[in-house]
Short mmCIF file of C-alpha atoms and ligand atoms in Angstrom, two decimals:
data_model
loop_
_atom_site.label_atom_id
_atom_site.label_comp_id
_atom_site.label_asym_id
_atom_site.label_seq_id
_atom_site.Cartn_x
_atom_site.Cartn_y
_atom_site.Cartn_z
CA MET A 1 15.03 3.99 10.28
CA THR A 2 12.24 0.66 10.73
CA SER A 3 8.78 0.64 11.24
CA ARG A 4 9.16 -1.26 14.22
CA THR A 5 11.05 1.42 16.22
CA GLN A 6 8.42 4.11 15.61
CA GLU A 7 5.77 1.91 16.75
CA THR A 8 6.54 2.53 19.76
CA HIS A 9 5.28 5.37 19.79
CA ILE A 10 1.83 4.31 19.73
CA ALA A 11 -0.78 2.53 21.73
CA VAL A 12 -3.96 0.27 21.40
CA SER A 13 -7.35 2.12 22.43
CA HIS A 14 -11.28 1.42 22.14
CA THR A 15 -14.06 3.76 21.97
CA ASP A 16 -16.85 0.97 23.20
CA PRO A 17 -16.38 -0.97 26.53
CA GLY A 18 -17.85 -4.18 24.81
CA LEU A 19 -14.21 -3.98 22.46
CA ALA A 20 -12.25 -4.41 25.30
CA ASP A 21 -11.43 -7.83 25.16
CA LYS A 22 -10.77 -7.38 21.28
CA ALA A 23 -8.59 -4.36 22.10
CA SER A 24 -6.55 -6.24 24.22
CA ALA A 25 -5.84 -9.02 21.97
CA LEU A 26 -4.79 -6.72 18.98
CA ALA A 27 -2.74 -5.01 21.20
CA ALA A 28 -0.79 -8.73 22.10
CA GLN A 29 -0.82 -9.36 18.33
CA LEU A 30 1.02 -6.57 17.60
CA GLY A 31 3.27 -6.30 20.58
CA LEU A 32 1.87 -2.81 21.36
CA PRO A 33 1.19 -1.09 24.69
CA LEU A 34 -2.80 -0.82 25.48
CA TYR A 35 -3.40 3.12 26.15
CA ARG A 36 -4.78 3.63 29.93
CA SER A 37 -5.84 7.26 30.30
CA GLU A 38 -3.99 8.13 33.22
CA GLU A 39 -0.38 7.50 31.33
CA ASN A 40 0.62 9.80 29.03
CA THR A 41 -0.79 9.85 25.32
CA PRO A 42 1.46 8.56 22.73
CA ALA A 43 1.45 10.49 19.46
CA LEU A 44 -0.55 7.95 17.77
CA LEU A 45 -3.58 5.31 18.97
CA LEU A 46 -4.79 2.49 16.92
CA THR A 47 -8.33 2.69 17.73
CA LEU A 48 -11.08 -0.09 17.85
CA THR A 49 -14.45 1.57 17.35
CA PRO A 50 -17.76 -0.46 16.59
CA ASP A 51 -17.23 0.24 12.47
CA ARG A 52 -13.73 -0.04 12.03
CA LEU A 53 -9.91 0.24 13.02
CA GLU A 54 -8.76 3.63 13.16
CA LEU A 55 -5.49 5.05 13.28
CA ARG A 56 -5.40 8.67 15.42
CA GLN A 57 -3.46 11.37 15.82
CA THR A 58 -3.37 12.84 19.24
CA GLY A 59 -2.47 16.41 20.48
CA LYS A 60 -2.69 19.74 19.04
CA GLY A 61 -3.56 20.56 15.58
CA ALA A 62 -3.97 16.66 15.01
CA GLU A 63 -5.08 15.34 11.32
CA GLY A 64 -8.44 13.28 11.42
CA PRO A 65 -8.70 9.54 11.77
CA LEU A 66 -6.85 7.16 9.20
CA PHE A 67 -8.70 3.97 8.17
CA VAL A 68 -8.70 2.10 4.88
CA ASP A 69 -11.93 1.91 3.15
CA PHE A 70 -12.81 -0.03 -0.42
CA ILE A 71 -16.37 0.48 0.39
CA GLY A 72 -17.37 4.26 0.53
CA GLY A 73 -15.85 7.38 -0.10
CA ALA A 74 -13.03 8.10 -3.09
CA ILE A 75 -12.39 4.41 -4.14
CA GLU A 76 -16.08 4.10 -4.50
CA TYR A 77 -16.63 6.77 -6.68
CA ARG A 78 -13.40 5.76 -8.44
CA ARG A 79 -14.76 2.14 -8.80
CA LYS A 80 -18.43 3.34 -9.69
CA GLN A 81 -17.05 5.51 -12.73
CA GLY A 82 -15.38 2.42 -13.86
CA THR A 83 -11.57 2.04 -13.66
CA SER A 84 -10.06 2.00 -17.36
CA ARG A 85 -7.70 0.08 -18.69
CA LYS A 86 -6.44 3.02 -20.32
CA GLU A 87 -5.33 4.46 -17.18
CA ALA A 88 -1.69 5.11 -16.59
CA ILE A 89 -1.36 2.93 -13.80
CA ALA A 90 -3.20 0.13 -16.17
CA ARG A 91 -0.84 0.20 -18.96
CA ALA A 92 2.06 0.51 -16.43
CA VAL A 93 1.07 -2.82 -15.26
CA GLY A 94 1.07 -3.97 -19.08
CA LEU A 95 -2.83 -4.53 -19.26
CA LYS A 96 -4.54 -4.61 -22.81
CA GLY A 97 -6.48 -6.80 -24.65
CA GLY A 98 -7.44 -9.73 -22.25
CA ALA A 99 -4.32 -9.89 -20.33
CA ARG A 100 -4.75 -9.61 -16.42
CA PRO A 101 -1.20 -10.31 -14.90
CA VAL A 102 -0.87 -11.60 -11.72
CA VAL A 103 0.85 -8.79 -9.45
CA LEU A 104 2.99 -8.94 -6.38
CA ASP A 105 2.18 -5.06 -4.96
CA ILE A 106 5.37 -5.14 -2.46
CA THR A 107 4.83 -1.89 -0.96
CA ALA A 108 0.62 -2.55 -0.10
CA GLY A 109 0.00 0.92 1.97
CA LEU A 110 -3.59 1.70 2.59
CA GLY A 111 -4.06 -0.74 -0.58
CA ARG A 112 -5.61 1.36 -3.12
CA ASP A 113 -3.40 0.96 -6.06
CA SER A 114 -3.68 -2.69 -5.24
CA PHE A 115 -7.67 -2.15 -4.94
CA ILE A 116 -7.69 -0.38 -8.08
CA LEU A 117 -6.00 -3.04 -10.01
CA ALA A 118 -7.58 -5.76 -8.56
CA SER A 119 -10.93 -3.58 -9.99
CA LEU A 120 -9.52 -4.28 -13.37
CA GLY A 121 -9.12 -7.65 -13.07
CA CYS A 122 -5.67 -8.42 -11.81
CA THR A 123 -5.16 -10.79 -9.02
CA VAL A 124 -3.08 -9.22 -6.61
CA GLN A 125 -1.29 -10.07 -3.91
CA MET A 126 -0.18 -7.53 -1.57
CA VAL A 127 3.04 -7.50 1.06
CA GLU A 128 3.06 -4.72 4.01
CA ARG A 129 5.70 -4.63 6.33
CA SER A 130 4.42 -2.34 8.84
CA PRO A 131 2.23 -4.56 11.39
CA VAL A 132 -0.07 -1.59 12.34
CA VAL A 133 -0.57 -0.39 8.50
CA ALA A 134 -1.26 -3.83 7.81
CA ALA A 135 -3.70 -4.05 10.67
CA LEU A 136 -5.66 -1.24 9.08
CA LEU A 137 -5.45 -2.90 5.72
CA ALA A 138 -6.71 -6.30 7.53
CA ASP A 139 -9.38 -4.64 8.73
CA ALA A 140 -10.71 -2.81 5.39
CA ILE A 141 -10.01 -6.23 3.69
CA GLU A 142 -12.52 -8.01 6.51
CA ARG A 143 -15.32 -5.40 5.63
CA ALA A 144 -15.01 -5.22 2.09
CA ARG A 145 -15.39 -8.78 1.67
CA GLN A 146 -18.95 -8.95 3.64
CA GLU A 147 -20.33 -6.29 1.09
CA PRO A 148 -21.86 -8.13 -1.78
CA ALA A 149 -21.01 -5.58 -4.73
CA LEU A 150 -17.03 -6.14 -4.04
CA ILE A 151 -17.27 -9.89 -3.41
CA GLU A 152 -15.46 -10.59 -6.80
CA ILE A 153 -12.70 -8.09 -6.83
CA MET A 154 -11.89 -8.93 -3.07
CA SER A 155 -11.57 -12.51 -4.11
CA ARG A 156 -8.67 -11.48 -6.06
CA LEU A 157 -6.69 -9.58 -3.64
CA SER A 158 -4.55 -10.78 -0.79
CA LEU A 159 -2.39 -9.47 2.09
CA ILE A 160 0.86 -10.92 3.59
CA VAL A 161 2.75 -8.90 6.98
CA GLY A 162 6.08 -9.15 6.12
CA ASP A 163 9.48 -7.19 4.78
CA SER A 164 9.16 -7.62 0.69
CA LEU A 165 13.09 -7.76 0.76
CA ASP A 166 12.77 -10.65 2.60
CA ILE A 167 10.18 -12.51 0.71
CA LEU A 168 11.97 -11.67 -2.64
CA ARG A 169 15.02 -12.98 -1.47
CA THR A 170 13.62 -15.93 -0.51
CA TRP A 171 11.06 -16.56 -3.20
CA GLN A 172 9.89 -19.99 -3.97
CA GLY A 173 7.72 -21.59 -6.28
CA GLU A 174 5.34 -19.88 -9.06
CA ARG A 175 6.72 -15.97 -9.68
CA PRO A 176 4.46 -13.18 -10.30
CA GLU A 177 4.24 -11.76 -13.58
CA VAL A 178 4.64 -7.55 -12.56
CA ILE A 179 5.71 -6.59 -9.14
CA TYR A 180 4.40 -2.89 -7.81
CA ILE A 181 6.21 -0.84 -6.08
CA ASP A 182 4.77 2.47 -4.73
CA PRO A 183 7.72 3.70 -1.69
CA MET A 184 6.93 6.46 0.18
CA TYR A 185 9.39 9.23 -0.78
CA PRO A 186 11.24 11.42 1.38
CA HIS A 187 9.45 14.76 1.20
CA ARG A 188 10.03 17.24 3.35
CA SER A 189 6.88 20.04 3.32
CA LYS A 190 3.87 19.76 4.36
CA SER A 191 2.65 20.36 1.16
CA ALA A 192 -0.78 19.81 0.01
CA LEU A 193 0.39 17.30 -2.79
CA VAL A 194 1.43 15.41 0.50
CA LYS A 195 -2.31 13.57 1.07
CA LYS A 196 -3.06 13.72 4.82
CA GLU A 197 -2.97 9.94 4.76
CA MET A 198 0.86 9.87 3.62
CA ARG A 199 1.77 11.97 6.45
CA LEU A 200 0.26 10.24 9.40
CA ILE A 201 1.51 6.77 7.50
CA ARG A 202 5.03 8.69 7.32
CA GLN A 203 4.84 9.73 10.84
CA LEU A 204 3.72 5.77 11.69
CA VAL A 205 6.64 3.88 9.44
CA GLY A 206 9.38 6.48 8.70
CA ASP A 207 11.07 7.05 4.46
CA ASP A 208 11.42 3.77 2.97
CA GLU A 209 15.08 3.94 2.41
CA ASP A 210 15.70 0.56 1.15
CA SER A 211 13.33 1.39 -2.36
CA ASP A 212 16.38 0.42 -4.31
CA GLN A 213 17.64 -2.54 -2.84
CA LEU A 214 13.66 -3.53 -3.30
CA LEU A 215 13.85 -2.67 -6.94
CA ALA A 216 17.20 -4.97 -7.43
CA ALA A 217 15.14 -8.13 -5.92
CA ALA A 218 11.93 -7.32 -7.77
CA ARG A 219 13.84 -7.42 -10.85
CA ALA A 220 15.41 -10.78 -10.23
CA ILE A 221 11.87 -12.56 -9.62
CA ALA A 222 9.00 -10.71 -11.80
CA THR A 223 8.65 -12.46 -15.04
CA ARG A 224 7.02 -9.67 -16.86
CA ARG A 225 7.98 -5.92 -15.65
CA VAL A 226 8.86 -4.28 -12.39
CA VAL A 227 6.35 -0.95 -12.28
CA VAL A 228 7.59 1.71 -9.73
CA LYS A 229 5.32 4.48 -8.70
CA ARG A 230 7.14 8.10 -8.26
CA PRO A 231 6.00 11.54 -7.85
CA ARG A 232 5.86 13.20 -11.38
CA LEU A 233 8.85 15.34 -11.19
CA VAL A 234 11.44 12.91 -8.79
CA PRO A 235 14.38 11.08 -10.57
CA ALA A 236 14.11 7.22 -10.70
CA LEU A 237 15.13 4.84 -8.27
CA ARG A 238 18.67 4.15 -8.13
CA GLY A 239 19.67 1.40 -10.54
CA PRO A 240 19.11 0.70 -14.42
CA GLU A 241 17.14 3.58 -16.61
CA PRO A 242 13.47 1.97 -16.64
CA ASN A 243 12.78 0.57 -20.38
CA PHE A 244 10.15 3.26 -20.75
CA SER A 245 8.05 5.69 -18.00
CA ILE A 246 4.02 6.53 -18.22
CA GLY A 247 3.02 9.92 -16.48
CA GLY A 248 -0.25 10.41 -14.62
CA LYS A 249 -1.65 13.34 -13.00
CA ASN A 250 0.67 13.45 -10.22
CA SER A 251 2.74 10.30 -10.48
CA ARG A 252 4.93 8.80 -12.88
CA PHE A 253 5.62 4.58 -13.75
CA ASP A 254 9.00 3.99 -14.09
CA VAL A 255 8.25 0.53 -16.24
CA TYR A 256 11.26 -2.09 -15.93
CA LEU A 257 10.56 -5.01 -18.41
CA SER A 258 11.97 -8.54 -17.58
CA ALA A 259 14.85 -9.64 -20.16
CA LEU A 260 12.04 -11.98 -21.27
CA THR A 261 9.37 -9.12 -22.20
CA ALA A 262 11.75 -6.76 -23.50
CA ALA A 263 12.70 -9.29 -26.29
CA SER A 264 9.38 -9.18 -27.38
CA PRO A 265 7.78 -5.67 -28.50
CA GLU A 266 3.87 -6.84 -28.36
CA GLN A 267 4.44 -6.83 -24.76
CA LYS A 268 5.03 -3.39 -24.03
CA THR A 269 2.30 -1.18 -23.57
C1 SAM B 301 3.96 4.96 -0.26
S1 SAM B 301 3.16 3.46 0.74
C2 SAM B 301 2.18 2.80 -0.73
C3 SAM B 301 0.77 3.53 -0.82
C4 SAM B 301 0.09 2.64 -1.67
N1 SAM B 301 0.63 1.92 -3.27
C5 SAM B 301 -1.42 2.92 -1.50
O1 SAM B 301 -1.87 2.77 -3.00
O2 SAM B 301 -1.73 2.70 -0.56
C6 SAM B 301 4.40 2.65 0.76
C7 SAM B 301 4.26 1.68 1.94
O3 SAM B 301 4.85 0.35 1.89
C8 SAM B 301 5.62 -0.05 2.81
N2 SAM B 301 6.82 -0.62 2.90
C9 SAM B 301 7.95 -0.03 1.96
N3 SAM B 301 8.82 -0.66 1.95
C10 SAM B 301 8.87 -2.12 2.47
C11 SAM B 301 9.36 -3.08 2.54
N4 SAM B 301 10.40 -3.78 2.09
N5 SAM B 301 8.24 -4.54 2.29
C12 SAM B 301 7.02 -4.67 2.84
N6 SAM B 301 6.49 -3.05 3.08
C13 SAM B 301 7.04 -2.30 2.97
C14 SAM B 301 5.47 0.88 3.88
O4 SAM B 301 5.36 0.44 4.93
C15 SAM B 301 4.45 1.61 3.57
O5 SAM B 301 3.11 1.12 3.70
#
């Protein structure tokens, strides 16, 4: 199922009459209907508030709003604690010594992994194919760029809206050293391990059925390595075996070295 099919269950709304024009422009940009209270309420609302853009579930048992925030909350705590180059994600992308690889994150989602990598000094280009997820991300980027403490990190972070498979297959110009992939894994349960945010994103975009193809396309482009994030106990993506894996708390990072890197032992973790 494509993100475009699923996004028909969503409309754009706003909480403040002063945001009506902005909401209309956003709806037109995304090709989504504007929510009108007299109509049936869709399952999801992309809601403009004076502070930020939010994705809201409607109906009984609705989860709290989803928004992307690089300034406060968990990500601020993590940034202030200091993200360490010893962390699994840092070792997985090959951060050591002075190395700060250029990373293409081809499944950007809510941008948390990209933000962590940018905090560690990597230049990160994110790609997201869901226009709604990308709009949430773009809104957070715009807000974070106004925050003095984040100017340097945000200068290393950019976003492309599009399908990574198309982008990789028609790639031109300088190739990224590292390609990072964190596809949506088809969890069927409502387990606590599947965070609320990811449940909402899944409701919006569905499962990522093309992850195996993404891995193959990424391996053809990355000059150093491809890193695939997986839930800790699930099998690797279909294709060649990873060269090695690094375990995190709930996740595992499967690392596929490019031919050149594999031949040079000092380039491994
Ligand atoms: C599990 S989420 C990624 C979470 C992200 N690592 C984070 O830290 O927030 C997967 C995201 O990848 C996007 N995606 C999947 N396949 C894609 C593709 N071929 N091109 C672009 N985006 C893709 C999905 O729309 C979804 O938003």
